[in-house]
Short mmCIF file of C-alpha atoms and ligand atoms in Angstrom, two decimals:
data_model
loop_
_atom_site.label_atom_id
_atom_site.label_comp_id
_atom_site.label_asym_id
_atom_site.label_seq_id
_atom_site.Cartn_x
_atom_site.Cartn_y
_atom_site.Cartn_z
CA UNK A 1 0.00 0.00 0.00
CA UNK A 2 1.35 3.49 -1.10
CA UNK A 3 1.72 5.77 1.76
CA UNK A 4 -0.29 9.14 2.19
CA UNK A 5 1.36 11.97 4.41
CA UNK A 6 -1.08 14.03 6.46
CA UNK A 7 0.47 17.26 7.54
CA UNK A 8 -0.25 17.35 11.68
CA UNK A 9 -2.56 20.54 12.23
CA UNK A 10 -1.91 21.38 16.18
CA UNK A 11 -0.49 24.17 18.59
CA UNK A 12 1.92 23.16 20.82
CA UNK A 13 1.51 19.44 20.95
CA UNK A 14 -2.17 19.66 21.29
CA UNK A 15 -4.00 18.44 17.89
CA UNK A 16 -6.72 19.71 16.16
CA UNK A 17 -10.00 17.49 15.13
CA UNK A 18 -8.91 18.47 11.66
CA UNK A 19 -5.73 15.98 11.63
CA UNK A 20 -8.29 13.14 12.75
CA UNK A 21 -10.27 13.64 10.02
CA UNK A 22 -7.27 13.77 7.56
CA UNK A 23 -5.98 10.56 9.12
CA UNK A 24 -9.43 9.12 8.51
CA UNK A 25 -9.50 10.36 5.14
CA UNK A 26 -5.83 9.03 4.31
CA UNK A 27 -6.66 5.48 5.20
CA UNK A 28 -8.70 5.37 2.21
CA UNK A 29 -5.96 6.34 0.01
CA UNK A 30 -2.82 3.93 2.19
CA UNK A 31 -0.79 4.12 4.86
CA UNK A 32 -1.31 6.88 6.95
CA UNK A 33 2.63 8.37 7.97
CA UNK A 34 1.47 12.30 9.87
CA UNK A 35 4.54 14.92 9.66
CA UNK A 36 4.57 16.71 12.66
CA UNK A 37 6.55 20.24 12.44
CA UNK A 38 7.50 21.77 15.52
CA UNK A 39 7.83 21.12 19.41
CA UNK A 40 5.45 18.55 21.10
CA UNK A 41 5.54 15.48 19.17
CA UNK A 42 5.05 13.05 22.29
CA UNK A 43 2.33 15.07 23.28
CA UNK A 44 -0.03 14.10 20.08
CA UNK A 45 1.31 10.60 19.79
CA UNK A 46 -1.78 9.33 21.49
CA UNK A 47 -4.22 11.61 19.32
CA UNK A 48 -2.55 10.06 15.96
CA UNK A 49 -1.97 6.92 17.21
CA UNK A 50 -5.93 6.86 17.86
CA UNK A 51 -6.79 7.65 14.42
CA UNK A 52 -4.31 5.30 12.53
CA UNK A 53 -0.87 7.06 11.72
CA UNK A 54 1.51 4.01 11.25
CA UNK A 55 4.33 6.47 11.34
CA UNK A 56 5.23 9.73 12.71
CA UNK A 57 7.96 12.10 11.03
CA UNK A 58 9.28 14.70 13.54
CA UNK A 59 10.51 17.75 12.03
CA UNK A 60 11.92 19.98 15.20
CA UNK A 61 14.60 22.42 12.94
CA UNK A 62 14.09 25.59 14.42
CA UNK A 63 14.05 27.67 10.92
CA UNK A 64 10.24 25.58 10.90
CA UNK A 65 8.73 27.78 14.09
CA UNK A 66 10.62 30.88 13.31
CA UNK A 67 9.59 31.79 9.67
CA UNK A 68 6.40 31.67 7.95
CA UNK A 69 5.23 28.61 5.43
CA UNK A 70 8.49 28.74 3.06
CA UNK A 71 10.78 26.56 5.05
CA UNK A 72 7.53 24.26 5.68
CA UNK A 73 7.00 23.41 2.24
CA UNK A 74 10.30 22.84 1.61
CA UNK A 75 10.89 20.53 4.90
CA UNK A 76 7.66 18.66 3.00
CA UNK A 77 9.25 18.41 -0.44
CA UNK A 78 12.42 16.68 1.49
CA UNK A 79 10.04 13.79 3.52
CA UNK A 80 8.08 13.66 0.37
CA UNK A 81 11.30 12.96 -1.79
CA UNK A 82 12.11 9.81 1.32
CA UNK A 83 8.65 8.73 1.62
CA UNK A 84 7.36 8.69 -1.92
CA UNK A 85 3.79 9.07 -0.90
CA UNK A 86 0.63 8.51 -3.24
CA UNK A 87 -0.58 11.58 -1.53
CA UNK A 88 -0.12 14.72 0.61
CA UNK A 89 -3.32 15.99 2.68
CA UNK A 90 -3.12 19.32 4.24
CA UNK A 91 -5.95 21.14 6.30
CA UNK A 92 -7.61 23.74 4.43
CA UNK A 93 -6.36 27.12 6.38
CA UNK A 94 -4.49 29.59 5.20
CA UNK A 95 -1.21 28.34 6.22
CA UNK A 96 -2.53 25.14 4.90
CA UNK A 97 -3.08 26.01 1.71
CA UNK A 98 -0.01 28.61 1.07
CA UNK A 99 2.23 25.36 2.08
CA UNK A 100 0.19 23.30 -0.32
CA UNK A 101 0.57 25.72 -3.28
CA UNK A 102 4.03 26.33 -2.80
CA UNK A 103 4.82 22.31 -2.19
CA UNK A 104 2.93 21.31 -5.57
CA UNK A 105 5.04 23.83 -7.13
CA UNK A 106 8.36 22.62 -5.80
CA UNK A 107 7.30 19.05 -6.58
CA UNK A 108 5.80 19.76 -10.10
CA UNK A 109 2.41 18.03 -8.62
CA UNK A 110 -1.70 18.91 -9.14
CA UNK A 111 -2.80 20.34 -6.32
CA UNK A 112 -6.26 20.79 -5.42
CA UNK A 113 -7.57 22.89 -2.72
CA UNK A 114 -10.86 23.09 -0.33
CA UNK A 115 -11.71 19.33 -0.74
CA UNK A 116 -15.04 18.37 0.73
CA UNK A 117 -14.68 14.91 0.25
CA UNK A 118 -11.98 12.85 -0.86
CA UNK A 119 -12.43 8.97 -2.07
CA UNK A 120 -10.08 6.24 -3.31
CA UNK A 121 -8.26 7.54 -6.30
CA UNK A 122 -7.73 10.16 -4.83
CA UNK A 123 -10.83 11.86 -6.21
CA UNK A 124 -11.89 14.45 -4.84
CA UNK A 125 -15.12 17.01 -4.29
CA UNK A 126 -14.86 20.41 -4.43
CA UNK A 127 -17.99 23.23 -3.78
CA UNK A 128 -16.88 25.65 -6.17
CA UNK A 129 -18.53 29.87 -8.10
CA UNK A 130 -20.17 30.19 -4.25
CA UNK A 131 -21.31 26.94 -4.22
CA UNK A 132 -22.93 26.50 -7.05
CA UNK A 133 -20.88 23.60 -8.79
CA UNK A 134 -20.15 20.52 -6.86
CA UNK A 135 -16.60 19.03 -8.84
CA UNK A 136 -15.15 16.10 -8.43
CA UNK A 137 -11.09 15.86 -10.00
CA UNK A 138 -8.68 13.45 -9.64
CA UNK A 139 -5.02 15.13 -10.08
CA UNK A 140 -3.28 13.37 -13.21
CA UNK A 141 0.48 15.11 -12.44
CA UNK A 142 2.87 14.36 -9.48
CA UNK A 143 1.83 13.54 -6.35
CA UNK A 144 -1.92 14.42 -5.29
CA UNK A 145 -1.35 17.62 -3.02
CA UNK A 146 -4.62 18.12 -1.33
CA UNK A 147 -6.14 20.49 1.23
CA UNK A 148 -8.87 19.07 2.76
CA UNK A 149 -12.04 21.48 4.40
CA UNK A 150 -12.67 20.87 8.21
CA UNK A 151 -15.78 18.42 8.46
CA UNK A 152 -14.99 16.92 5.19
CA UNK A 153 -14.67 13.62 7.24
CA UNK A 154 -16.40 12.26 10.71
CA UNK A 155 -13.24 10.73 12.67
CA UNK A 156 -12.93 7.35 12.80
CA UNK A 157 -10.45 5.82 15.29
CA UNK A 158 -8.36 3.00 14.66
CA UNK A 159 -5.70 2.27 17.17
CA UNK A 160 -1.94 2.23 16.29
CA UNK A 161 1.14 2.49 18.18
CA UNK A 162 3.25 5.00 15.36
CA UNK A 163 6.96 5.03 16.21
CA UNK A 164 8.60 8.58 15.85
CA UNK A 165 11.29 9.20 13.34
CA UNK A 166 13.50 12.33 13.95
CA UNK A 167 14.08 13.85 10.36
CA UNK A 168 17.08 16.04 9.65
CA UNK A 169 15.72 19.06 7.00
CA UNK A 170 18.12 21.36 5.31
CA UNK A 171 16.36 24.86 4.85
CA UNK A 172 18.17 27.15 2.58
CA UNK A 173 18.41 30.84 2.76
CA UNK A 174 15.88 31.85 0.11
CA UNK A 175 13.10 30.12 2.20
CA UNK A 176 13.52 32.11 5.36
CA UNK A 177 11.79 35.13 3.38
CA UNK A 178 9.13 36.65 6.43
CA UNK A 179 10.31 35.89 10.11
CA UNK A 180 7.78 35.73 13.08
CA UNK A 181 8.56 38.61 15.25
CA UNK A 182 5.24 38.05 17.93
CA UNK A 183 2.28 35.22 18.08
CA UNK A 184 0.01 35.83 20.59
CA UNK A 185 -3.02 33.76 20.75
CA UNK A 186 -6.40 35.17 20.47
CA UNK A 187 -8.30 35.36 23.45
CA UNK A 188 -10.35 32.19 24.55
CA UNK A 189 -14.14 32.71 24.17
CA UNK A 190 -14.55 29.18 25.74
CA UNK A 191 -16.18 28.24 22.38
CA UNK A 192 -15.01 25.92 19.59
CA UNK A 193 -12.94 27.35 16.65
CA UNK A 194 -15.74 28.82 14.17
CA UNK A 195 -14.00 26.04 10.89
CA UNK A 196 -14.12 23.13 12.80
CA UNK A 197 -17.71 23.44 14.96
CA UNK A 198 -19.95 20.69 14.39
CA UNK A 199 -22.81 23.54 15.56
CA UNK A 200 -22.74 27.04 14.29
CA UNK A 201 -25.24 29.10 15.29
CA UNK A 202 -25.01 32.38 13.23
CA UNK A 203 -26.50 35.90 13.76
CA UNK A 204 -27.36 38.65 10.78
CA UNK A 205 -28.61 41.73 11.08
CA UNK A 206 -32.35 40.58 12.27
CA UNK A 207 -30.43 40.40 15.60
CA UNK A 208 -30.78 43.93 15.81
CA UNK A 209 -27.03 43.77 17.26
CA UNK A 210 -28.42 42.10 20.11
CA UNK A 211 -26.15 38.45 19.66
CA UNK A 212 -27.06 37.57 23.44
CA UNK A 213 -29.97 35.16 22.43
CA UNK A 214 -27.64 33.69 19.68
CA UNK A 215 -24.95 33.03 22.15
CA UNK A 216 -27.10 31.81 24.44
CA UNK A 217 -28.94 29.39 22.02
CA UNK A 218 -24.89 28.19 20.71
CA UNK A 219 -23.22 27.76 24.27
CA UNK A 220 -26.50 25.51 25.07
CA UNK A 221 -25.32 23.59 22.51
CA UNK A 222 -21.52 23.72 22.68
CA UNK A 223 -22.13 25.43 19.15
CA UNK A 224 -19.81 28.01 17.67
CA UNK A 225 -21.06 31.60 16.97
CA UNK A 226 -21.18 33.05 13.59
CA UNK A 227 -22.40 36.28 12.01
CA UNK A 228 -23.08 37.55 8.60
CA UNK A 229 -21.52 40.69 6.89
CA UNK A 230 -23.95 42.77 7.75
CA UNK A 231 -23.93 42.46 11.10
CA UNK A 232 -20.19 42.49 11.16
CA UNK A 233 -19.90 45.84 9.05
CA UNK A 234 -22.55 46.95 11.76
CA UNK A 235 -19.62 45.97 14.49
CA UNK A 236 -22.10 44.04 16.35
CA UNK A 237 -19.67 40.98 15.85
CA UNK A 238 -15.87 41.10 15.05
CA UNK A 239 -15.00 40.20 11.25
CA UNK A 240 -13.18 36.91 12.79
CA UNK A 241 -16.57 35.45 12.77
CA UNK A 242 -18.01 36.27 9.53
CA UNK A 243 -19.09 33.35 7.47
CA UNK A 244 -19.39 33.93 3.94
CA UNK A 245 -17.72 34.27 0.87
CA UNK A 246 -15.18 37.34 2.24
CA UNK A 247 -15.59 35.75 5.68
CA UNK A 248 -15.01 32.33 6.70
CA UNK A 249 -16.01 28.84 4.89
CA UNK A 250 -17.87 26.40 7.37
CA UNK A 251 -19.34 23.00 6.66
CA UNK A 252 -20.65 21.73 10.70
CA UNK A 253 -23.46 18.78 10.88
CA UNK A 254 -25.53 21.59 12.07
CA UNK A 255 -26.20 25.80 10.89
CA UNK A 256 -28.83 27.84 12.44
CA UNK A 257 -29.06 30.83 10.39
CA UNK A 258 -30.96 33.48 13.10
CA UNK A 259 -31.94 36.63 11.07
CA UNK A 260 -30.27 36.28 7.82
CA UNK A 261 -31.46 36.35 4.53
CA UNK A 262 -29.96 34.03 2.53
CA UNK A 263 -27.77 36.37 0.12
CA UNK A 264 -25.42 34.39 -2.38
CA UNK A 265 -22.54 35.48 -0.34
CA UNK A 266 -23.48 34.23 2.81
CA UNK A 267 -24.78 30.84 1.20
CA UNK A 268 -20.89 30.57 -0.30
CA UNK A 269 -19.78 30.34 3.33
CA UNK A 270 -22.15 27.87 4.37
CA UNK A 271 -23.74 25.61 1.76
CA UNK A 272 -22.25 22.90 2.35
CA UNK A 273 -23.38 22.51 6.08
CA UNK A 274 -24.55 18.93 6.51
CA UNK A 275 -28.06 20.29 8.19
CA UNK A 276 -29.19 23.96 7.88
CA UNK A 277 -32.04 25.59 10.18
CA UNK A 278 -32.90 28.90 9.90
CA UNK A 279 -35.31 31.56 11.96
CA UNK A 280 -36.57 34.19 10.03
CA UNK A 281 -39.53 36.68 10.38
CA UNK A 282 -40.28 36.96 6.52
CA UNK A 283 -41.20 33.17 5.14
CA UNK A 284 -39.97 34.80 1.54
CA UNK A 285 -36.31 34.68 3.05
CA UNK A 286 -34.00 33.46 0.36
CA UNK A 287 -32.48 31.34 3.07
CA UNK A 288 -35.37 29.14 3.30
CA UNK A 289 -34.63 28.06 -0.35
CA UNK A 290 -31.81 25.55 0.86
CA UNK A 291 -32.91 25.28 4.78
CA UNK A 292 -33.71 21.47 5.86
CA UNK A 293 -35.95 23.44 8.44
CA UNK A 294 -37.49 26.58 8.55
CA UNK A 295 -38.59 28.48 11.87
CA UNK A 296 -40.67 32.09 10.78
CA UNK A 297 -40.95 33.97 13.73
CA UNK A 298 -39.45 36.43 15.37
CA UNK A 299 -35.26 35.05 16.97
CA UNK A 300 -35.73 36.73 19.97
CA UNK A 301 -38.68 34.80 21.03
CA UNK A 302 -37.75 31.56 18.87
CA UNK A 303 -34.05 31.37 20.18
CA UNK A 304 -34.53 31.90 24.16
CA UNK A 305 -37.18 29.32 23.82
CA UNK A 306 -34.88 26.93 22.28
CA UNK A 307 -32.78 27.85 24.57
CA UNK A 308 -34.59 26.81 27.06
CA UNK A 309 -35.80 23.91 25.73
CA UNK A 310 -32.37 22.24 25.52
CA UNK A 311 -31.20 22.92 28.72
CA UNK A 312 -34.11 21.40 30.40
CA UNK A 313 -32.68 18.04 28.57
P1 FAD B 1 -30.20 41.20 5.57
O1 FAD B 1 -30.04 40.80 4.17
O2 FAD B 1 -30.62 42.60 5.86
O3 FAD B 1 -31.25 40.19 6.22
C1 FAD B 1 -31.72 40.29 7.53
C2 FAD B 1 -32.79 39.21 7.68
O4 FAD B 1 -33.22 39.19 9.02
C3 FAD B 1 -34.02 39.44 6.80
O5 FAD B 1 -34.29 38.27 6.05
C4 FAD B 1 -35.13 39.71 7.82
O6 FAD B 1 -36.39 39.18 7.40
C5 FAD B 1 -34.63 38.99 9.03
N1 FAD B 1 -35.10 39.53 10.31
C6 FAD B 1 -35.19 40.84 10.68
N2 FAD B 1 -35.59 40.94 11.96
C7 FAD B 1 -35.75 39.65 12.41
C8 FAD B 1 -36.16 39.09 13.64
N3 FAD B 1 -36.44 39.86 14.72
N4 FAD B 1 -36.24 37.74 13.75
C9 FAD B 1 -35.96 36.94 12.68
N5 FAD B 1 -35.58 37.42 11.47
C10 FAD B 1 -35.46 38.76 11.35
N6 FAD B 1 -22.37 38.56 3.44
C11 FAD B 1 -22.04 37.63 4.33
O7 FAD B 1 -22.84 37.26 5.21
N7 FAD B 1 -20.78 37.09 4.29
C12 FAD B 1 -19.86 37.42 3.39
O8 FAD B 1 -18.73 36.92 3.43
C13 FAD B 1 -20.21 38.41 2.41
N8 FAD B 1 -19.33 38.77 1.46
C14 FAD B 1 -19.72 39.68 0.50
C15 FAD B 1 -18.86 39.99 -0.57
C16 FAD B 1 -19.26 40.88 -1.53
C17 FAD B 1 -18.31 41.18 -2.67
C18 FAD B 1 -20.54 41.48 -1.48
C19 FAD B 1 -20.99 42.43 -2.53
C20 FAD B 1 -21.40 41.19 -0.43
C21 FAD B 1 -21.00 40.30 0.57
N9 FAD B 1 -21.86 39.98 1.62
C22 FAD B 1 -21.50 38.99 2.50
C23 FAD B 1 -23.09 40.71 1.88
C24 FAD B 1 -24.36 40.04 1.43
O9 FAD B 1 -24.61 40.38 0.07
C25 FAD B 1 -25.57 40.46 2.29
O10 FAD B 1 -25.66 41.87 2.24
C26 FAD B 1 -25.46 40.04 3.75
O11 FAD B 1 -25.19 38.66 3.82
C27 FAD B 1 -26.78 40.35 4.42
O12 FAD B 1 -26.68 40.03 5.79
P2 FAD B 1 -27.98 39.64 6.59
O13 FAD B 1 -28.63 38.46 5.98
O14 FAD B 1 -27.62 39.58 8.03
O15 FAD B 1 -28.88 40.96 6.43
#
């Protein structure tokens, strides 16, 4: 079986739900072998070993954490060259997919970005002109560079016990182009990261710029908050947690859609949500086109009785 790298997707040790589902997705396509770039590695042995990586490369040279994405692709081109995998999966961020372009450049590979789904082949399915073409491709040149959309998969473990192989990378001058001079963390909202929710639960301007129900309604859920544009360029909501075609693209089990319309640019964000509610006072909404259910009424009477309703369980 041909192996498949999966580029580990963590800070500090501590891996996101993204790398399981890229693990899941690679043992489709081989042997699962994660590259892990920075400090930590023993830390998120457990995590891969839980979702199948039968190896784990350690890549600790410093020139990794102290520049942006350059040196990473070209630490990948060098484990690539060793490994000779079938395929290279990558989470679809934006570090994710600048190290993805740059590595199918280097390697003279197809790369193909924002997968939603990725079978045996690898083919894959892309959401593409705000959602309005589902593609599938297969890449014919080089080896499949991929970056894969959180939720694309549901995790599936399968125990291993991956050994970890220290790998000596040589990065050259020209990569160490933009140096980190600060990285501070953004402040915890005790919610989970807006691309990888399984429950969004979005506000638009209906809200009024009142987002207490909607946050209310979310944390009973362990959801994630979103927020359309308008209600973003109305600074009810910081930009971090628009969702939308300038904003950010989601794709949880569940979207609530409180007091937005529908517009094409939100739906770009969106679309591709496994289950879609949404509460709006006008039943002409354009959002109730795609919606698997429909609430019209008023949020700030539909949400705190939702609310409500799920805590009592
Ligand atoms: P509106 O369209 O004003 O809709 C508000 C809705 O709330 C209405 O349907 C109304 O019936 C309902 N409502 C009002 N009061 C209540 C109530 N009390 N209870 C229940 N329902 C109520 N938009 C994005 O969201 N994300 C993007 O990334 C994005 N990118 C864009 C990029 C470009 C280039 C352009 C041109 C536009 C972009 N937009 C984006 C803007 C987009 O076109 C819409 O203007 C925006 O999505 C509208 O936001 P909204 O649905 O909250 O507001």
């Amino acid at each position: 079986m041909s192996n498949v790298l999966v580029l580990v997707d963590h800070t500090a040790g501590v891996v996101r739900k993204t790398t399981a589902e890229l693990l899941t997705i690679a043992r489709r396509l081989g042997e699962p072998v994660a590259v892990f770039i920075g400090d930590g590695v023993q830390d998120a042995l457990p995590a891969l070993g839980q979702y199948g990586a039968t190896k784990v490369i350690a890549l600790t040279n410093p020139e990794l954490s102290q520049y942006l994405v350059s040196p990473k692709a070209e630490a990948l081109q060098q484990v690539a060259a060793k490994i000779e995998p079938s395929a290279i999966l990558i989470s679809s961020n934006a570090e994710g997919k600048e190290i993805a372009a740059r590595l199918a450049v280097k390697l003279e590979s197809g790369l193909i970005t924002d997968a939603v789904d990725v079978q045996e082949g690898p083919v894959t399915t892309q959401s593409v002109f705000a959602g309005n073409f589902t593609v599938k491709s297969k890449i014919t040149k080089g080896i499949a560079v991929i970056t894969v959309k959180p939720n694309a998969a549901t995790p599936e473990a399968a125990e291993t016990s991956p050994e970890v192989e220290e790998f000596d990378v040589t990065i050259s001058d020209a990569a160490k182009t933009a140096r980190i001079t600060e990285s501070k963390p953004r402040a915890a909202t005790g919610r989970p990261e807006l691309t990888e929710a399984a429950i969004i639960v979005s506000g638009g301007r209906g809200t009024g710029g009142d987002f207490a129900p909607v946050e209310a309604f979310a944390d009973s859920l362990g959801a994630a908050v979103g927020a359309s544009r308008a209600a973003v360029d109305s600074g009810w909501y910081p930009h971090a947690y628009q969702v939308g075609q300038t904003g950010k693209t989601v794709s949880p089990q569940l979207y609530v859609a409180a007091g937005i319309s529908g517009a094409i640019q939100h739906r770009a964000g969106m679309q591709t949500s496994k289950t879609i509610v949404a509460i709006n006072k006008d039943n002409e909404a354009p959002i109730f086109e795609l919606v698997d259910f429909g609430v019209v009424g008023d949020l700030h009477k539909v949400l705190p009785a939702a609310t409500e309703e799920v805590t009592k369980r």
